[in-house]
Coordinates of C-alpha atoms in Angstrom, one line a residue:
Chain A
M7 CA 166.8 129.3 -72.4
V8 CA 168.8 131.3 -69.5
Y9 CA 171.9 132.9 -70.5
S10 CA 174.4 134.9 -68.5
F11 CA 175.7 137.4 -71.5
P12 CA 174.5 141.0 -70.2
E13 CA 172.5 141.7 -73.6
E14 CA 171.1 145.1 -72.4
Q15 CA 174.5 146.7 -71.2
Y16 CA 175.8 144.9 -74.8
L17 CA 173.2 146.8 -76.7
K18 CA 173.9 150.1 -74.7
E19 CA 177.3 150.0 -75.7
K20 CA 176.4 149.6 -79.3
A21 CA 174.1 152.8 -79.1
H22 CA 176.8 154.7 -77.3
A23 CA 179.5 153.4 -80.0
L24 CA 177.5 154.7 -83.0
R25 CA 176.6 158.1 -80.9
T26 CA 180.3 158.9 -80.5
G27 CA 181.2 157.5 -83.8
L28 CA 179.0 160.4 -85.3
F29 CA 180.2 162.5 -82.7
F30 CA 183.6 162.3 -83.6
R31 CA 183.3 162.3 -87.4
L32 CA 181.2 165.9 -87.1
E33 CA 184.3 167.0 -85.0
E34 CA 186.6 166.2 -87.8
F35 CA 184.5 169.2 -89.6
V36 CA 184.8 172.2 -87.0
D37 CA 188.5 173.4 -88.5
D38 CA 186.6 173.6 -92.0
F39 CA 183.5 175.0 -90.3
P40 CA 184.3 177.1 -87.4
T41 CA 181.3 179.5 -87.7
G42 CA 178.3 180.1 -90.1
S43 CA 175.4 177.6 -91.1
P44 CA 177.6 174.6 -90.9
G45 CA 179.3 175.3 -87.6
K46 CA 175.5 175.5 -86.3
L47 CA 174.4 172.7 -87.5
I48 CA 177.5 170.7 -86.1
D49 CA 177.2 172.3 -82.8
I50 CA 173.6 171.4 -82.3
L51 CA 173.8 168.0 -83.7
K52 CA 177.2 167.2 -81.2
R53 CA 174.9 168.6 -78.4
I54 CA 172.0 166.1 -79.2
L55 CA 174.5 163.3 -79.0
T56 CA 176.2 164.5 -75.9
A57 CA 172.7 164.6 -74.3
A58 CA 171.4 161.4 -75.4
S59 CA 174.3 159.5 -73.6
D60 CA 171.4 159.8 -70.7
S61 CA 168.5 158.5 -72.7
I62 CA 170.5 155.6 -73.8
E63 CA 171.4 154.7 -70.3
A64 CA 168.1 155.0 -69.0
A65 CA 166.8 153.0 -71.6
S66 CA 165.2 150.0 -70.2
D67 CA 163.4 148.2 -73.4
K68 CA 165.2 147.0 -76.5
R69 CA 162.9 148.5 -78.8
I70 CA 164.1 151.7 -77.8
L71 CA 167.8 151.1 -78.3
I72 CA 166.6 149.7 -81.9
L73 CA 165.2 153.0 -82.3
V74 CA 168.4 155.2 -81.1
Y75 CA 170.5 153.0 -83.8
N76 CA 168.1 154.1 -86.7
A77 CA 168.0 157.6 -85.2
V78 CA 171.8 157.7 -85.1
H79 CA 171.9 156.4 -88.9
T80 CA 169.6 159.2 -90.0
L81 CA 171.5 161.7 -88.3
S82 CA 174.7 160.9 -89.8
E83 CA 173.4 162.0 -93.2
A84 CA 174.4 165.1 -92.0
L85 CA 178.1 164.2 -92.9
D86 CA 177.0 164.0 -96.7
W87 CA 176.0 167.5 -96.6
L88 CA 179.1 168.8 -94.8
D89 CA 181.1 166.9 -97.3
N90 CA 179.6 168.9 -100.4
A91 CA 179.1 172.3 -98.2
H92 CA 182.3 173.8 -99.3
V93 CA 183.0 176.9 -101.2
S94 CA 184.4 174.8 -104.0
Q95 CA 181.3 173.4 -104.7
T96 CA 179.2 176.0 -104.9
P97 CA 179.3 179.1 -107.0
R98 CA 179.6 182.3 -104.9
G99 CA 176.5 183.9 -107.5
L100 CA 174.3 181.0 -106.2
A101 CA 174.8 181.4 -102.6
D102 CA 174.5 184.8 -102.7
F103 CA 170.9 185.0 -104.7
L104 CA 169.9 182.1 -102.2
D105 CA 171.0 183.8 -99.4
R106 CA 169.2 187.2 -100.7
I107 CA 165.7 185.3 -101.2
A108 CA 165.9 183.6 -97.6
S109 CA 167.0 187.0 -95.9
M110 CA 163.7 188.5 -97.5
L111 CA 161.0 185.8 -97.3
A112 CA 162.3 184.6 -93.8
P113 CA 164.6 186.9 -92.0
S114 CA 166.7 185.6 -89.5
S115 CA 167.1 182.5 -91.2
M116 CA 170.4 180.6 -92.0
V117 CA 171.4 178.9 -95.5
L118 CA 173.8 175.7 -95.7
V119 CA 174.0 174.9 -99.5
A120 CA 175.3 171.5 -100.2
P121 CA 175.5 170.1 -103.9
S122 CA 174.4 166.5 -104.2
S123 CA 175.1 163.6 -106.4
K124 CA 171.4 162.9 -106.8
Y125 CA 169.7 164.9 -109.7
N126 CA 167.4 166.7 -107.5
Y127 CA 166.7 170.1 -106.2
S128 CA 165.4 170.8 -102.7
I129 CA 165.0 173.1 -99.7
T130 CA 164.6 171.3 -96.5
D131 CA 164.4 173.4 -93.2
L132 CA 166.4 171.3 -90.5
V133 CA 165.0 173.4 -87.7
P134 CA 162.1 171.1 -87.2
W135 CA 164.2 168.3 -88.3
L136 CA 166.5 168.9 -85.4
T137 CA 163.9 170.0 -82.9
H138 CA 162.1 166.0 -83.5
F139 CA 165.7 164.6 -82.5
A140 CA 166.5 166.6 -79.4
Q141 CA 162.6 165.8 -78.6
I142 CA 163.4 161.7 -79.4
L143 CA 167.0 161.5 -78.1
V144 CA 167.4 164.0 -75.3
P145 CA 165.9 163.7 -71.7
P146 CA 163.0 166.2 -71.1
A147 CA 164.8 168.1 -68.6
S148 CA 167.8 169.1 -71.2
Q149 CA 165.9 169.6 -74.4
G150 CA 165.4 173.5 -73.6
S151 CA 168.9 174.4 -73.5
I152 CA 169.5 172.5 -77.1
L153 CA 166.1 174.0 -78.6
S154 CA 167.1 177.6 -77.4
Q155 CA 170.4 177.4 -79.6
L156 CA 168.2 176.7 -83.1
P157 CA 168.2 179.3 -85.4
Q158 CA 164.4 180.4 -86.7
N159 CA 165.1 178.5 -89.9
L160 CA 168.4 176.4 -91.0
Y161 CA 167.6 175.5 -94.6
L162 CA 169.5 173.0 -96.4
I163 CA 169.7 173.5 -99.8
Q164 CA 170.7 170.9 -102.5
F165 CA 171.2 170.7 -106.3
P166 CA 172.4 168.6 -108.8
R167 CA 176.1 168.9 -108.5
I168 CA 176.2 168.2 -112.5
E169 CA 174.4 171.5 -113.0
R170 CA 176.4 173.2 -111.1
E171 CA 177.8 176.2 -113.7
N172 CA 173.9 176.3 -114.7
V173 CA 172.8 179.4 -112.9
L174 CA 169.8 179.6 -115.2
G175 CA 168.4 176.5 -114.0
H176 CA 168.8 177.4 -110.7
A177 CA 165.8 179.8 -111.1
V178 CA 164.1 176.5 -110.0
F179 CA 165.1 177.7 -106.4
G180 CA 162.2 180.1 -106.7
H181 CA 160.1 177.1 -106.4
E182 CA 161.9 175.5 -103.8
F183 CA 161.7 178.5 -101.5
G184 CA 157.5 178.5 -102.3
H185 CA 157.3 175.2 -100.4
P186 CA 157.2 176.8 -96.9
I187 CA 154.7 179.1 -98.2
A188 CA 152.6 176.4 -99.6
A189 CA 152.8 174.4 -96.3
R190 CA 151.4 177.8 -94.6
F191 CA 148.9 178.1 -97.3
L192 CA 147.3 174.4 -96.6
Q193 CA 147.6 174.8 -93.1
N194 CA 145.5 177.7 -92.9
Y195 CA 143.1 176.5 -95.8
I196 CA 142.4 173.5 -94.3
A197 CA 141.3 175.1 -90.9
T198 CA 138.6 177.6 -92.8
T199 CA 135.0 176.7 -93.1
E200 CA 135.5 176.8 -97.2
G201 CA 138.5 174.4 -96.5
Q202 CA 136.5 171.7 -94.7
T203 CA 133.5 172.2 -96.9
H204 CA 135.8 171.0 -99.8
A205 CA 136.6 168.0 -97.7
H206 CA 133.3 167.0 -97.0
E207 CA 132.5 167.3 -100.6
A208 CA 135.7 165.2 -101.6
A209 CA 134.6 162.3 -99.0
R210 CA 131.0 162.6 -100.5
E211 CA 132.2 162.4 -104.0
I212 CA 134.2 159.4 -102.7
A213 CA 130.9 157.8 -101.8
V214 CA 129.2 158.4 -105.0
V215 CA 132.1 157.1 -107.4
F216 CA 133.2 154.0 -105.4
Q217 CA 129.7 153.3 -104.6
T218 CA 129.7 150.0 -106.5
E219 CA 132.8 148.6 -104.4
L220 CA 131.8 150.1 -100.8
S221 CA 128.1 148.6 -101.1
A222 CA 129.6 145.0 -101.9
L223 CA 131.4 145.2 -98.2
P224 CA 130.4 144.8 -94.7
P225 CA 130.3 147.7 -92.5
L226 CA 134.0 147.7 -90.9
G227 CA 135.2 147.0 -94.7
Q228 CA 133.5 149.8 -96.1
M229 CA 134.5 152.2 -93.8
K230 CA 138.3 151.0 -94.5
A231 CA 137.7 151.2 -97.6
K232 CA 136.2 154.8 -97.5
M233 CA 139.5 155.7 -95.4
R234 CA 141.9 154.4 -97.9
H235 CA 140.3 156.0 -100.4
F236 CA 140.1 159.4 -99.1
Q237 CA 143.6 159.0 -97.6
V238 CA 144.9 159.0 -101.1
V239 CA 142.6 161.5 -102.5
S240 CA 143.9 163.9 -100.0
Q241 CA 147.1 163.0 -100.4
I242 CA 147.2 163.5 -103.9
H243 CA 145.0 167.0 -103.6
K244 CA 147.7 168.1 -100.7
R245 CA 150.9 167.3 -102.9
A246 CA 149.4 169.0 -105.9
I247 CA 148.5 172.5 -104.0
E248 CA 152.2 172.3 -102.2
E249 CA 153.7 171.8 -106.1
L250 CA 151.5 174.4 -107.9
V251 CA 151.4 176.9 -105.1
S252 CA 155.2 176.7 -105.0
D253 CA 155.4 176.9 -108.6
A254 CA 153.4 180.1 -108.5
V255 CA 156.0 181.4 -105.9
G256 CA 158.7 180.9 -108.5
V257 CA 157.1 182.7 -111.0
F258 CA 156.4 186.0 -108.8
L259 CA 160.2 185.5 -107.9
F260 CA 161.6 185.1 -111.1
G261 CA 159.1 185.6 -113.7
P262 CA 159.5 183.7 -117.0
S263 CA 163.0 182.1 -116.0
A264 CA 161.0 180.2 -113.5
L265 CA 159.0 178.5 -116.5
F266 CA 162.0 178.0 -118.6
A267 CA 163.8 176.5 -115.7
L268 CA 161.1 174.1 -115.2
S269 CA 160.6 173.6 -118.8
D270 CA 164.3 172.9 -119.1
L271 CA 163.7 169.9 -116.3
F272 CA 160.7 168.6 -117.5
C273 CA 162.1 168.0 -121.1
Q274 CA 164.2 165.2 -119.3
T275 CA 160.5 163.5 -118.6
E276 CA 157.4 162.1 -120.0
L277 CA 154.7 165.1 -119.3
D278 CA 151.8 163.5 -118.5
Q279 CA 152.6 161.0 -115.7
L280 CA 149.7 160.8 -113.1
P281 CA 150.0 161.4 -109.3
E282 CA 150.7 158.2 -107.7
R283 CA 152.2 156.8 -104.7
G284 CA 155.6 155.8 -106.7
N285 CA 156.0 159.3 -107.9
Y286 CA 155.2 160.7 -104.5
Y287 CA 152.0 162.1 -106.1
Y288 CA 153.5 165.0 -108.3
P289 CA 151.0 166.8 -110.4
P290 CA 151.5 166.2 -114.2
S291 CA 154.7 168.3 -115.6
R292 CA 152.2 169.4 -118.4
F293 CA 149.8 170.7 -116.1
R294 CA 152.5 172.6 -113.8
L295 CA 153.8 174.1 -116.9
R296 CA 150.2 175.3 -118.2
E297 CA 149.7 176.8 -114.8
M298 CA 152.8 178.8 -114.7
H299 CA 152.2 180.1 -118.2
S300 CA 148.8 181.3 -117.1
L301 CA 150.2 183.1 -114.4
L302 CA 152.6 184.8 -116.6
E303 CA 150.1 185.6 -119.1
E304 CA 148.1 187.1 -116.7
N305 CA 150.9 189.4 -115.1
G306 CA 151.9 190.3 -118.7
H307 CA 155.4 188.7 -118.6
L308 CA 154.5 186.6 -122.0
K309 CA 153.2 189.8 -124.0
A310 CA 156.6 191.4 -123.2
L311 CA 158.6 188.5 -124.1
N312 CA 156.9 188.2 -127.3
E313 CA 157.6 192.0 -127.8
L314 CA 161.1 192.2 -127.1
P315 CA 162.5 194.7 -129.7
G316 CA 165.1 193.2 -131.8
R317 CA 167.5 196.1 -131.8
G318 CA 171.6 196.7 -132.6
G319 CA 171.7 193.2 -134.7
A320 CA 169.8 191.4 -131.9
P321 CA 166.6 190.4 -134.2
L322 CA 167.3 186.9 -134.0
V323 CA 167.9 186.9 -130.0
S324 CA 164.1 188.0 -129.8
D325 CA 162.8 185.4 -132.5
A326 CA 164.3 183.0 -130.3
A327 CA 162.4 184.4 -127.4
R328 CA 158.9 184.3 -129.3
S329 CA 159.9 180.9 -130.7
V330 CA 160.5 179.3 -127.3
L331 CA 157.2 180.8 -126.2
E332 CA 155.4 179.4 -129.0
Y333 CA 156.9 175.8 -128.5
I334 CA 155.8 176.2 -124.7
G335 CA 152.2 177.5 -125.6
H336 CA 152.1 174.0 -128.1
L337 CA 153.2 171.7 -125.4
I338 CA 150.5 173.3 -123.0
A339 CA 147.7 173.2 -125.6
D340 CA 147.7 169.2 -125.7
D341 CA 145.7 168.4 -123.1
L342 CA 146.3 164.7 -122.4
D343 CA 147.3 165.5 -118.8
R344 CA 143.7 166.5 -118.3
K345 CA 142.0 163.6 -119.9
N346 CA 144.2 161.2 -117.9
I347 CA 143.0 163.3 -114.6
G348 CA 139.7 162.8 -116.0
D349 CA 140.1 159.0 -116.5
E350 CA 141.6 158.2 -112.7
P351 CA 138.8 158.3 -110.2
H352 CA 141.1 159.2 -107.3
V353 CA 142.8 162.2 -109.2
S354 CA 139.7 163.4 -110.8
I355 CA 138.1 163.9 -107.3
A356 CA 141.4 165.2 -106.0
Y357 CA 141.8 167.8 -108.9
R358 CA 138.3 169.0 -108.6
W359 CA 139.3 169.8 -105.0
V360 CA 142.2 171.6 -106.4
N361 CA 140.7 173.7 -109.0
K362 CA 138.2 174.8 -105.9
C363 CA 141.6 176.2 -103.9
L364 CA 144.5 177.0 -106.2
H365 CA 143.1 180.6 -107.0
A366 CA 143.4 181.4 -103.6
G367 CA 146.7 179.8 -103.1
H368 CA 148.0 181.7 -106.1
Q369 CA 147.0 184.9 -104.4
Y370 CA 148.6 183.7 -100.8
A371 CA 151.8 183.0 -102.8
Q372 CA 151.8 186.4 -104.4
S373 CA 151.1 188.4 -100.9
E374 CA 153.9 186.1 -99.2
V375 CA 156.3 187.3 -102.2
G376 CA 155.3 191.0 -101.3
T377 CA 158.3 193.0 -102.3
L378 CA 160.5 190.4 -104.1
L379 CA 158.2 190.3 -107.1
Y380 CA 159.6 190.3 -110.2
T381 CA 157.6 192.8 -112.2
V382 CA 157.1 193.2 -115.9
E383 CA 158.1 196.7 -115.8
L384 CA 161.3 195.4 -114.5
A385 CA 161.6 192.7 -116.9
T386 CA 160.7 195.3 -120.0
R387 CA 163.3 198.0 -118.8
E388 CA 166.1 195.6 -118.4
I389 CA 166.0 192.8 -120.8
S390 CA 166.7 194.3 -123.9
P391 CA 170.0 196.2 -122.9
L392 CA 171.3 193.1 -121.0
I393 CA 170.7 191.1 -124.1
D394 CA 173.3 193.4 -125.8
R395 CA 175.5 193.0 -123.1
L396 CA 175.4 189.5 -123.7
K397 CA 176.0 189.8 -127.2
M398 CA 179.1 191.8 -126.4
E399 CA 180.4 188.8 -124.1
L400 CA 179.9 191.2 -121.3
P401 CA 178.2 190.3 -117.8
P402 CA 174.5 191.1 -117.9
S403 CA 174.8 193.3 -114.9
E404 CA 174.3 196.6 -115.6
I405 CA 171.9 199.1 -117.5
G406 CA 173.5 202.2 -119.4
I407 CA 177.1 203.4 -120.1
W408 CA 179.5 205.1 -117.6
P409 CA 179.2 207.6 -115.6
D410 CA 175.3 207.1 -115.9
E411 CA 175.0 203.1 -115.4
T412 CA 172.6 201.4 -113.1
N413 CA 172.7 198.2 -111.5
A414 CA 170.6 195.3 -113.1
D415 CA 168.1 193.4 -110.9
W416 CA 169.9 189.9 -110.7
R417 CA 166.6 188.0 -111.9
S418 CA 166.9 190.2 -115.1
A419 CA 170.6 188.6 -115.5
I420 CA 169.1 185.3 -115.5
L421 CA 166.2 186.1 -117.7
S422 CA 168.1 187.8 -120.5
A423 CA 170.8 184.8 -120.3
W424 CA 167.7 182.3 -120.9
V425 CA 166.7 184.3 -124.0
M426 CA 170.1 184.3 -125.3
K427 CA 170.6 180.4 -124.4
F428 CA 167.6 179.9 -126.5
H429 CA 169.2 181.6 -129.3
Q430 CA 172.3 180.0 -129.1
A431 CA 170.8 176.4 -128.4
T432 CA 169.0 176.4 -131.4
N433 CA 170.8 178.7 -134.0
A434 CA 171.0 176.5 -137.1
G435 CA 173.9 178.7 -138.2
L436 CA 176.5 177.2 -136.0
G437 CA 177.8 173.8 -135.6
S438 CA 177.1 171.6 -132.6
S439 CA 180.1 172.2 -130.5
E440 CA 180.2 175.9 -131.2
R441 CA 176.5 176.3 -130.0
R442 CA 177.4 174.3 -126.8
K443 CA 180.4 176.7 -126.2
K444 CA 178.1 179.6 -126.5
V445 CA 175.7 178.3 -124.3
V446 CA 178.4 177.6 -121.7
D447 CA 179.9 181.1 -122.3
T448 CA 176.1 182.6 -121.7
Q449 CA 175.8 180.4 -118.3
R450 CA 179.4 182.0 -117.1
L451 CA 178.7 185.2 -118.3
A452 CA 175.2 184.8 -116.2
L453 CA 176.8 183.8 -113.5
K454 CA 179.4 186.7 -113.0
G455 CA 176.2 189.2 -113.7
V456 CA 174.4 187.6 -110.9
E457 CA 177.5 188.2 -108.5
Y458 CA 178.2 191.6 -109.9
C459 CA 174.6 192.6 -109.3
L460 CA 174.4 191.5 -105.7
L461 CA 178.0 192.7 -105.2
R462 CA 177.4 196.2 -105.9
D463 CA 173.8 196.3 -104.5
L464 CA 176.1 195.5 -100.9
Y465 CA 178.4 198.1 -101.6
K466 CA 175.8 200.3 -102.3
K467 CA 174.4 199.7 -99.1
S468 CA 177.8 199.7 -96.9
L469 CA 178.9 202.7 -98.8
S470 CA 176.1 205.1 -99.3
P471 CA 176.0 205.9 -95.4
R472 CA 179.9 207.2 -96.0
E473 CA 179.3 209.1 -99.1
E474 CA 176.3 211.1 -97.2
G475 CA 178.9 212.1 -94.7
Y476 CA 181.7 213.5 -97.0
K477 CA 179.0 216.0 -98.2
Chain B
M17 CA 162.7 168.9 -107.8
S18 CA 162.4 168.0 -104.5
A19 CA 160.7 164.8 -103.6
P20 CA 159.1 164.8 -100.0
S21 CA 162.2 164.3 -97.7
T22 CA 163.1 161.0 -96.8
V23 CA 165.5 162.6 -93.6
F24 CA 161.7 163.9 -92.7
K25 CA 159.8 161.0 -93.1
E26 CA 162.4 159.0 -90.8
A27 CA 162.6 161.5 -88.2
S28 CA 158.6 161.6 -88.1
D29 CA 158.8 157.6 -88.1
L30 CA 161.2 157.6 -85.5
N31 CA 159.0 159.9 -83.4
F32 CA 156.0 158.1 -83.5
G33 CA 158.1 154.8 -82.8
F34 CA 159.3 156.1 -79.9
L35 CA 155.8 157.4 -78.7
S36 CA 154.6 154.0 -79.5
V37 CA 157.0 151.9 -77.5
K38 CA 156.9 154.4 -74.5
A39 CA 153.2 154.3 -74.5
S40 CA 153.0 150.6 -74.7
N41 CA 155.2 150.7 -71.9
A42 CA 153.4 153.0 -69.5
L43 CA 150.2 151.6 -70.3
S44 CA 151.6 147.8 -69.2
A45 CA 152.6 149.7 -65.9
V46 CA 149.6 151.1 -65.0
L47 CA 147.6 147.8 -65.7
D48 CA 150.2 146.4 -63.3
H49 CA 149.3 149.0 -60.8
Q50 CA 152.8 150.5 -60.7
P51 CA 153.5 154.1 -60.1
L52 CA 154.0 156.8 -63.2
S53 CA 157.0 159.0 -63.4
D54 CA 156.1 162.6 -64.8
D55 CA 158.0 161.7 -67.8
E56 CA 155.8 158.7 -68.5
R57 CA 152.7 160.7 -67.8
Q58 CA 153.9 163.5 -70.3
D59 CA 154.5 160.5 -72.7
L60 CA 150.7 159.0 -72.3
H61 CA 149.2 162.3 -72.8
R62 CA 151.2 162.9 -76.1
A63 CA 149.7 159.4 -77.2
A64 CA 146.3 160.2 -76.4
E65 CA 146.5 163.5 -78.5
F66 CA 148.2 161.2 -81.3
L67 CA 144.7 158.7 -80.8
E68 CA 142.5 161.5 -80.9
D69 CA 143.8 162.6 -84.4
V70 CA 143.5 159.3 -85.7
A71 CA 139.8 159.1 -84.5
D72 CA 139.7 162.9 -86.1
G73 CA 141.2 161.8 -89.5
A74 CA 139.0 158.5 -89.6
L75 CA 135.8 160.9 -89.2
V76 CA 136.8 163.3 -92.0
A77 CA 137.9 159.8 -94.3
I78 CA 134.4 158.4 -93.4
E79 CA 131.8 160.7 -93.1
G80 CA 133.6 163.9 -94.2
T81 CA 133.0 166.0 -91.1
F82 CA 135.5 167.5 -88.7
R83 CA 135.2 167.6 -85.3
Q84 CA 135.0 170.8 -83.6
G85 CA 138.5 171.7 -82.4
A86 CA 140.3 169.0 -84.1
R87 CA 143.8 169.7 -85.4
D88 CA 143.3 169.3 -88.9
D89 CA 146.8 169.6 -90.6
R90 CA 147.5 166.5 -88.1
S91 CA 144.7 164.4 -88.4
M92 CA 145.2 163.1 -91.9
D93 CA 148.9 162.5 -91.1
A94 CA 147.9 160.6 -88.0
L95 CA 145.6 158.5 -90.3
S96 CA 148.2 157.6 -92.4
Y97 CA 150.4 156.0 -89.7
A98 CA 147.1 154.2 -88.0
L99 CA 145.9 152.5 -91.4
G100 CA 148.7 149.7 -91.0
P101 CA 148.0 148.6 -87.2
I102 CA 144.4 148.9 -88.2
D103 CA 144.7 146.3 -91.0
T104 CA 146.8 143.7 -88.7
L105 CA 145.0 144.0 -85.3
K106 CA 142.2 141.4 -84.3
E107 CA 141.0 143.6 -82.0
L108 CA 140.4 146.3 -84.1
A109 CA 138.4 144.1 -86.5
Q110 CA 135.9 143.7 -84.1
E111 CA 134.8 147.4 -84.0
E112 CA 132.4 148.8 -86.3
N113 CA 133.1 152.5 -85.7
V114 CA 137.1 153.2 -86.2
S115 CA 136.4 156.8 -85.2
V116 CA 135.0 155.7 -82.1
L117 CA 137.0 153.4 -81.3
F118 CA 140.2 155.8 -81.4
A119 CA 138.4 158.3 -79.5
N120 CA 137.8 155.5 -76.7
M121 CA 141.4 154.4 -76.8
S122 CA 142.4 158.2 -76.3
K123 CA 140.1 158.7 -73.2
A124 CA 141.5 155.6 -71.9
V125 CA 145.2 156.8 -72.3
H126 CA 144.3 160.2 -71.0
C127 CA 142.8 158.6 -68.0
A128 CA 145.8 156.3 -67.4
A129 CA 147.9 159.3 -67.2
E130 CA 145.4 161.3 -64.7
A131 CA 143.7 158.4 -63.0
P132 CA 144.8 155.4 -63.6
T133 CA 142.3 153.6 -61.5
Q134 CA 139.7 154.9 -63.5
A135 CA 140.8 153.9 -67.0
Q136 CA 139.0 151.4 -68.9
T137 CA 141.1 148.2 -68.7
E138 CA 139.9 146.8 -72.3
D139 CA 140.5 150.2 -74.1
M140 CA 144.0 150.3 -72.6
K141 CA 144.6 146.7 -74.1
V142 CA 143.5 147.3 -77.4
A143 CA 145.9 150.8 -77.3
I144 CA 148.9 148.7 -76.1
S145 CA 148.3 146.4 -79.1
F146 CA 147.7 149.0 -81.1
F147 CA 151.2 151.0 -80.2
D148 CA 153.1 147.5 -80.1
A149 CA 151.9 147.0 -84.1
L150 CA 152.4 150.5 -85.2
Y151 CA 156.4 150.4 -83.5
K152 CA 156.8 147.0 -85.7
L153 CA 155.5 148.4 -89.0
I154 CA 157.5 151.7 -88.5
V155 CA 160.9 149.7 -87.7
R156 CA 160.1 147.5 -90.8
D157 CA 160.0 150.5 -92.9
L158 CA 162.9 152.3 -91.4
Q159 CA 165.2 148.9 -92.1
A160 CA 163.7 149.1 -95.8
E161 CA 164.4 152.3 -96.4
R162 CA 168.1 151.9 -95.4
P163 CA 169.3 148.6 -95.7
M164 CA 172.2 147.6 -94.0
L165 CA 173.7 145.2 -96.1
G166 CA 173.7 144.8 -100.0
A167 CA 172.3 147.4 -102.4
G168 CA 168.8 146.7 -101.5
S169 CA 166.1 146.1 -104.5
S170 CA 168.9 146.4 -107.3
T171 CA 171.1 143.7 -105.5
R172 CA 167.7 141.3 -105.6
Y173 CA 167.3 142.7 -109.4
F174 CA 170.8 141.5 -110.8
A175 CA 170.6 138.3 -108.8
Q176 CA 167.1 137.9 -110.8
L177 CA 168.9 138.2 -114.2
A178 CA 171.9 135.9 -113.5

């Protein structure tokens, strides 16, 4: 049927309306975020949207315009991030320690912290994301000027808003910072002869394990079935390595606090769920706790916590440390997760593959963490005196007595508060509301402690050249 | 804990969606003996690389072997995008070796960019069908991810209860 309505022109106008709609909503944030990482994100997005005008005009296919609509819908997610990126929603201590880790692990990176209504901790590098959209929406001739404005990394860091005050739980970010490291490990590993041999062995195992099913199919059916089985196995393997190597980074950055933070998250879940498409192929939680526990045992952290001295009226606190380690030891002694893994063909092939490369992944993680490693010597030196400060309701930020006090490591502030929290949360001598109040107080003190530690570090660095000058 | 990011998946989907439409249009232009612009030639080179990645991914999945020079980290991702169209296309169902089929398509698409008159017509036609099917599946997924009306699956659930 012939019609006179200029559909193409109308659809282009719709694309422009969406594009400019997002542009002006972003413009509304400019006064709130004139500089810094939010300002950078706004600037890049506005440049992409402005340059997209030419691509929309050049589009001669309705399908391109449908993709443009979807691209603008996806980009508009940034409005939610910016809505939540205000200082009032993010504790200073959290922003500071995330910045500290980011600047050490990835110099020249920028960090955008935005709590979320979703119960999810995540770190996403927005640079590849923005690059994708510049390549999709901007004509090739204009892409260079936009891509040159991008920082090396722009990490969007999200955490559950209801956990905002729980600085102890934020040790989970050690794991999150591990994801780029795990991705690099996987990329390197699969290109090695060893990595390719392991993939080859997995493909051969698939042919053996699914032989009955495959042999009943015609040649093309066999090929498709093999591809599907391998796709599932390699996804399970990849996701396991991504999570387990990231867990290792968390352990190397935060020591036992990484295990405690993950245990605290996992106590809200079933521990033995098998990896499957519906759960993004996450490894079973119990398996992850066991691997982290094993790393902490290897580097001596567990022995040190078990031998925490009960001094100055703090024996009950050191008892709590031993008690929680005993509890976690009990959790990981149960091997239902391993049994489930062995019973499911795709998962068992994938996890045999995981076992072949996980140790190398751990070594890679430790070398990437480098000087940021949280050592057992540091923990042993600092935890007891910091617990003493918490008992006196002081922030766990320094060791010793003025004028001979020294600044504590901010990760020790978190670990000492974890031990204190276990003592308070399980103290049968206190009423329920009193326990909760004490735990909240400890979390607040820990947050202050982290802030003080990082501020003193900053002051020390900034003032020391002046002090030298007066000598 | 961070689930693999939805916004990243969408960006990747969109990337392959745009590539599919542009490659399909450029190949149609070649079949119609129309000249290609520099941007269209560039699109065809990217499309040929993607098809080569699919061929490499299929080779690993079927035989567990890696082609020398394969982009290992990209080939499995490319294969995961290709599995949907492989199932839906009758043209592909006639072939007995999926890896060879995609390698041939890649060669034809590459040739279409460099020397259009020498490109294999049948392989280009199969590539057009493949890219058109890929576009449709990608848009279906994108729209399922972000329904524009109602509350998605929860609406249907409550409707069932009522």
